[in-house]
């Protein structure tokens, strides 16, 4: 290998040998010295963002991915910026200083009263709307008032621009100006929480909305004082906004002439003063018109040099000093007429004709972009002149540009004047050139999303000019630019520009027939809708994207779309069910069943009933219904309004009476655990009263035994089952009436005890038919009768013997008919 022809890959190696001899790369001589060897191509920028509770990964290849934010990756709480940080950010957000000689600083004429009034109102915390026509000097007045209000609020002064910005953009812009939250876009709840505690003087220029939108902006920031600047054609604020209105008129004639002399930097001649008076009457004293008129007079002075003046090199009008002054043509050169009144009122075409070629070409690009001027760093590549960045200074010095946030745009009325002068010819080609340049620039790895966001208006304008184009080549360029710029807009948190770029790109891809790109834009629109809380639109966009990518066999893109669709389904399901709390809500067991009252469980645990005897009539209790619903009002509101619930309520009342009877009669009764479970043991009552000395050893002073208490407890515990029942012998069927109350079959021998005073023996009764009333879901109860005929008893009822009142739920049928049941059961 010839050592005199070293390739670029060999730069940075030492002189001891060549790469084939050393086989390794020498480290840089200095840490600040870059390595000029072959660089590895950088991959596509994949940027993770936090949007609310979602983790958004901006992927410009297959489409962005979104998932719930994993635990531990939630961003820290947004911190407030310090005054130094706010000052640095404000300097970075200011429009760039044009190259060339410093711009002339114009005075603020005839604005002292308005300036003092605005400052006084803002100091009191009042919000003001400054209204004035385009070119009335609103921006200059805002700059002066902002300087006066620097120490009024704890969060300082925040400068915002409302050109092509909606309420959401301004709210997030205010949040970013006060809080430091990199790669974090808070949700609406956190955004409003932070803005409610933000105290700043917000100076908002070029406001483009009013009415309800303006009320939303003011309501979200109750601790901020706003100074809003708008033109008279913008919608007025709502009546509840309570804004102070200040109108900004034009200058009077004396101050207009003074401003003109300041721009020209000399005294005006009498002819020029008369011309300025006519211009003042025509333009209604707008300061912008006199700045542009001063630029016309300066150009006239340059076109009319003094033939006797010498420059610093000893030349007179480009000729040596010893050369005689030509007599012919000198007066003609010095006699340049003043512009006409029409040219003074619309001076853009005349001013542009006297500028350099680079400046005129810049005006053509601005007209093609609808008034948006690219950054001065892009002008050399667009114009094709290495010194084209100086054109921005020429245009700004002539009053043809006005600042708009971090950029410049054509001043008010200049766009229409240039279009009438023919600067709009070939606008499609100029827009195509700008789009191709921006497509390369936005996709370059060295360009940060913040720089792309600063050029968002020019980028979107170039895309919009190509979509309605005639040829497919122009729409393809728009697709390319949208594909390259939209991920940068997303990463730069300028989501309104992200949405506009996706919409334009989707329409351009549809026109150009690029199905794969159209599917990508649908996917991104679905992800954007999901992050902004619109699941219905997200589902529609994602389903369209998945179907398109499925037809194209794009497996990675289809997988990304299905993942996003799954997340949409989960969030929609959670929103429909009311969140995690609604998942545990009771579900009705069937149609037509009443719901349990609020505060009660859906399923009531019950004990399993024991088998009942054949002589026991049963009123079956149904299982407690499930579901949630409103309980009816009334004393038994918690039981609902069903008929079976009323029966259950009556059974509960009877059961309470039965338990009371059992306890009362058990005071004088003894239990026989060893007795027959099927027979009741009775005890005769002696004539003498029981005294405390006659009590057994295991009987307490209250007259009950531990065994009786145990029996009563067992009877009470088995009673409230799902099929509770109680039975009693029919009074009047024998010489001795016995009262028996039972809820179910006894669980142990001896659970049935004798009740009340009775003879020492019992006489069995013959079986008699019973009727069982069983409650079911049907409205009418069913009745079942036994087939055995009734048999009368031999012994009549002793009227003198006390009987136990019937407290059962069984309606026994005697020889002469059914015995009336307890009134509470009916």
Tab-separated table of C-alpha atoms in Angstrom, residues 44-259:
chain	number	residue	atom	x	y	z
A	44	UNK	CA	-33.126	5.436	14.661
A	45	UNK	CA	-33.869	7.570	17.700
A	46	UNK	CA	-36.086	5.646	20.121
A	47	UNK	CA	-37.143	8.023	22.899
A	48	UNK	CA	-39.192	6.951	25.938
A	49	UNK	CA	-41.712	9.424	27.316
A	50	UNK	CA	-44.091	9.447	30.253
A	51	UNK	CA	-47.623	10.514	29.417
A	52	UNK	CA	-49.810	10.402	32.495
A	53	UNK	CA	-49.648	6.789	33.705
A	54	UNK	CA	-48.455	5.456	30.336
A	55	UNK	CA	-44.962	4.790	29.036
A	56	UNK	CA	-44.744	5.948	25.409
A	57	UNK	CA	-41.774	4.759	23.373
A	58	UNK	CA	-41.435	6.822	20.198
A	59	UNK	CA	-40.272	4.396	17.517
A	60	UNK	CA	-39.959	5.921	14.036
A	61	UNK	CA	-39.511	2.509	12.369
A	62	UNK	CA	-42.440	0.244	13.244
A	63	UNK	CA	-44.546	2.735	15.155
A	64	UNK	CA	-44.675	4.013	18.689
A	65	UNK	CA	-45.435	1.605	21.520
A	66	UNK	CA	-47.449	2.412	24.601
A	67	UNK	CA	-47.835	0.457	27.830
A	68	UNK	CA	-48.660	1.126	31.461
A	69	UNK	CA	-45.768	2.738	33.241
A	70	UNK	CA	-43.907	-0.001	35.153
A	71	UNK	CA	-43.483	0.445	38.900
A	72	UNK	CA	-40.350	2.317	39.777
A	73	UNK	CA	-40.179	4.185	36.466
A	74	UNK	CA	-42.636	6.922	37.322
A	75	UNK	CA	-41.022	10.329	36.960
A	76	UNK	CA	-40.352	12.523	39.903
A	77	UNK	CA	-42.697	15.344	40.757
A	78	UNK	CA	-42.153	18.371	38.503
A	79	UNK	CA	-39.858	20.883	40.186
A	80	UNK	CA	-40.137	24.634	39.830
A	81	UNK	CA	-37.471	26.400	37.863
A	82	UNK	CA	-35.232	28.859	39.595
A	83	UNK	CA	-35.102	32.494	38.415
A	84	UNK	CA	-31.784	31.794	36.681
A	85	UNK	CA	-33.242	28.805	34.865
A	86	UNK	CA	-36.259	30.833	33.776
A	87	UNK	CA	-33.983	33.574	32.444
A	88	UNK	CA	-31.920	31.074	30.464
A	89	UNK	CA	-35.028	29.514	29.019
A	90	UNK	CA	-36.434	32.914	28.058
A	91	UNK	CA	-33.240	33.831	26.231
A	92	UNK	CA	-33.335	30.537	24.370
A	93	UNK	CA	-36.966	31.069	23.368
A	94	UNK	CA	-36.321	34.551	21.938
A	95	UNK	CA	-36.033	34.955	18.150
A	96	UNK	CA	-32.474	34.749	16.828
A	97	UNK	CA	-30.481	37.920	16.356
A	98	UNK	CA	-30.024	38.517	12.625
A	99	UNK	CA	-26.430	38.613	11.407
A	100	UNK	CA	-24.964	41.907	10.326
A	101	UNK	CA	-24.924	45.305	11.992
A	102	UNK	CA	-27.054	45.624	15.124
A	103	UNK	CA	-30.659	46.529	14.549
A	104	UNK	CA	-31.845	50.028	15.335
A	105	UNK	CA	-33.578	50.308	18.706
A	106	UNK	CA	-36.785	52.255	18.188
A	107	UNK	CA	-38.300	54.303	21.012
A	108	UNK	CA	-41.730	53.705	22.484
A	109	UNK	CA	-43.600	56.831	21.443
A	110	UNK	CA	-46.990	57.965	22.726
A	111	UNK	CA	-47.488	54.830	24.829
A	112	UNK	CA	-46.732	56.123	28.318
A	113	UNK	CA	-50.351	56.191	29.462
A	114	UNK	CA	-51.079	52.675	28.208
A	115	UNK	CA	-47.857	51.362	29.676
A	116	UNK	CA	-48.577	52.813	33.099
A	117	UNK	CA	-52.156	51.569	33.108
A	118	UNK	CA	-51.202	48.041	32.107
A	119	UNK	CA	-48.482	47.869	34.730
A	120	UNK	CA	-50.827	49.133	37.428
A	121	UNK	CA	-53.523	46.592	36.588
A	122	UNK	CA	-51.092	43.674	36.490
A	123	UNK	CA	-49.616	44.744	39.821
A	124	UNK	CA	-53.089	44.410	41.335
A	125	UNK	CA	-53.468	40.900	39.900
A	126	UNK	CA	-55.941	41.897	37.176
A	127	UNK	CA	-55.864	40.345	33.708
A	128	UNK	CA	-55.946	42.682	30.725
A	129	UNK	CA	-56.762	42.235	27.054
A	130	UNK	CA	-54.829	44.646	24.841
A	131	UNK	CA	-56.598	45.097	21.530
A	132	UNK	CA	-55.078	46.875	18.571
A	133	UNK	CA	-54.899	46.533	14.776
A	134	UNK	CA	-52.028	44.693	13.146
A	135	UNK	CA	-48.989	46.935	13.042
A	136	UNK	CA	-50.015	49.132	15.984
A	137	UNK	CA	-46.918	48.246	18.019
A	138	UNK	CA	-48.459	45.707	20.419
A	139	UNK	CA	-45.300	43.570	20.614
A	140	UNK	CA	-43.082	46.541	21.469
A	141	UNK	CA	-45.461	47.642	24.197
A	142	UNK	CA	-45.605	44.111	25.619
A	143	UNK	CA	-41.831	44.013	25.859
A	144	UNK	CA	-41.792	47.233	27.855
A	145	UNK	CA	-44.583	46.138	30.223
A	146	UNK	CA	-42.929	42.751	30.767
A	147	UNK	CA	-39.752	44.501	31.867
A	148	UNK	CA	-41.739	46.623	34.331
A	149	UNK	CA	-43.472	43.553	35.879
A	150	UNK	CA	-40.350	41.473	36.426
A	151	UNK	CA	-40.713	41.294	40.230
A	152	UNK	CA	-44.475	41.204	40.642
A	153	UNK	CA	-45.078	37.433	40.818
A	154	UNK	CA	-43.178	34.596	42.520
A	155	UNK	CA	-42.806	32.718	39.220
A	156	UNK	CA	-41.728	35.811	37.315
A	157	UNK	CA	-42.852	36.815	33.835
A	158	UNK	CA	-43.653	34.163	31.245
A	159	UNK	CA	-43.664	35.118	27.561
A	160	UNK	CA	-45.887	33.014	25.288
A	161	UNK	CA	-46.992	33.339	21.688
A	162	UNK	CA	-50.456	32.302	20.604
A	163	UNK	CA	-49.838	32.129	16.856
A	164	UNK	CA	-51.463	28.865	15.717
A	165	UNK	CA	-51.712	27.637	19.299
A	166	UNK	CA	-54.807	26.334	21.081
A	167	UNK	CA	-55.672	26.249	24.768
A	168	UNK	CA	-53.914	22.940	25.393
A	169	UNK	CA	-50.712	24.175	23.780
A	170	UNK	CA	-50.683	27.303	25.920
A	171	UNK	CA	-51.405	25.404	29.150
A	172	UNK	CA	-48.555	22.988	28.536
A	173	UNK	CA	-46.344	25.873	27.421
A	174	UNK	CA	-46.997	27.667	30.697
A	175	UNK	CA	-46.320	24.476	32.633
A	176	UNK	CA	-43.002	23.965	30.841
A	177	UNK	CA	-41.970	27.564	31.424
A	178	UNK	CA	-42.415	27.297	35.195
A	179	UNK	CA	-41.672	23.606	35.888
A	180	UNK	CA	-38.782	21.385	34.924
A	181	UNK	CA	-40.145	18.006	33.765
A	182	UNK	CA	-38.020	16.596	30.932
A	183	UNK	CA	-39.655	13.893	28.803
A	184	UNK	CA	-42.761	14.037	30.969
A	185	UNK	CA	-46.158	15.141	29.741
A	186	UNK	CA	-48.484	15.182	32.748
A	187	UNK	CA	-52.107	14.249	32.430
A	188	UNK	CA	-54.855	16.804	32.686
A	189	UNK	CA	-55.335	16.275	36.412
A	190	UNK	CA	-51.692	16.819	37.309
A	191	UNK	CA	-51.435	19.683	34.812
A	192	UNK	CA	-54.316	21.581	36.392
A	193	UNK	CA	-53.013	20.801	39.866
A	194	UNK	CA	-49.657	22.398	39.079
A	195	UNK	CA	-51.146	25.355	37.229
A	196	UNK	CA	-53.512	26.162	40.082
A	197	UNK	CA	-50.495	26.932	42.244
A	198	UNK	CA	-48.556	28.808	39.553
A	199	UNK	CA	-48.254	32.519	40.186
A	200	UNK	CA	-46.821	34.411	37.225
A	201	UNK	CA	-47.441	37.372	34.956
A	202	UNK	CA	-48.204	35.751	31.611
A	203	UNK	CA	-47.592	37.974	28.587
A	204	UNK	CA	-49.383	36.340	25.651
A	205	UNK	CA	-48.960	37.850	22.197
A	206	UNK	CA	-50.909	37.045	19.003
A	207	UNK	CA	-53.873	35.487	20.774
A	208	UNK	CA	-56.168	33.780	18.266
A	209	UNK	CA	-59.148	32.617	20.318
A	210	UNK	CA	-61.653	33.922	22.806
A	211	UNK	CA	-64.990	32.982	24.305
A	212	UNK	CA	-65.186	29.654	26.126
A	213	UNK	CA	-61.619	28.702	25.172
A	214	UNK	CA	-60.269	31.846	26.807
A	215	UNK	CA	-62.407	31.209	29.892
A	216	UNK	CA	-60.883	27.733	30.153
A	217	UNK	CA	-57.395	29.227	30.026
A	218	UNK	CA	-58.179	31.730	32.752
A	219	UNK	CA	-59.997	29.234	34.980
A	220	UNK	CA	-57.076	26.804	34.863
A	221	UNK	CA	-54.651	29.477	36.158
A	222	UNK	CA	-56.401	31.364	38.959
A	223	UNK	CA	-53.142	32.688	40.460
A	224	UNK	CA	-51.807	34.196	37.197
A	225	UNK	CA	-52.302	37.661	35.777
A	226	UNK	CA	-52.563	37.701	31.981
A	227	UNK	CA	-51.646	40.399	29.514
A	228	UNK	CA	-53.290	39.286	26.279
A	229	UNK	CA	-52.636	40.974	22.946
A	230	UNK	CA	-55.055	40.359	20.082
A	231	UNK	CA	-56.450	41.989	16.987
A	232	UNK	CA	-60.042	43.296	16.873
A	233	UNK	CA	-61.184	40.399	14.664
A	234	UNK	CA	-60.478	37.817	17.407
A	235	UNK	CA	-63.532	36.626	19.313
A	236	UNK	CA	-64.288	38.644	22.412
A	237	UNK	CA	-63.917	37.036	25.845
A	238	UNK	CA	-66.924	35.702	27.715
A	239	UNK	CA	-68.864	37.840	30.183
A	240	UNK	CA	-67.528	35.794	33.125
A	241	UNK	CA	-63.873	36.414	32.298
A	242	UNK	CA	-63.775	39.873	33.968
A	243	UNK	CA	-60.986	41.116	31.709
A	244	UNK	CA	-59.965	44.739	31.504
A	245	UNK	CA	-60.074	46.015	27.929
A	246	UNK	CA	-57.399	48.414	26.687
A	247	UNK	CA	-57.464	49.590	23.086
A	248	UNK	CA	-54.217	50.636	21.413
A	249	UNK	CA	-54.722	53.391	18.798
A	250	UNK	CA	-52.269	54.680	16.238
A	251	UNK	CA	-49.809	57.537	16.669
A	252	UNK	CA	-50.668	61.153	16.155
A	253	UNK	CA	-49.017	63.091	13.320
A	254	UNK	CA	-46.215	64.653	15.372
A	255	UNK	CA	-45.109	61.344	16.873
A	256	UNK	CA	-45.387	59.608	13.508
A	257	UNK	CA	-42.992	62.123	11.956
A	258	UNK	CA	-40.663	61.733	14.942
A	259	UNK	CA	-40.616	57.948	14.446
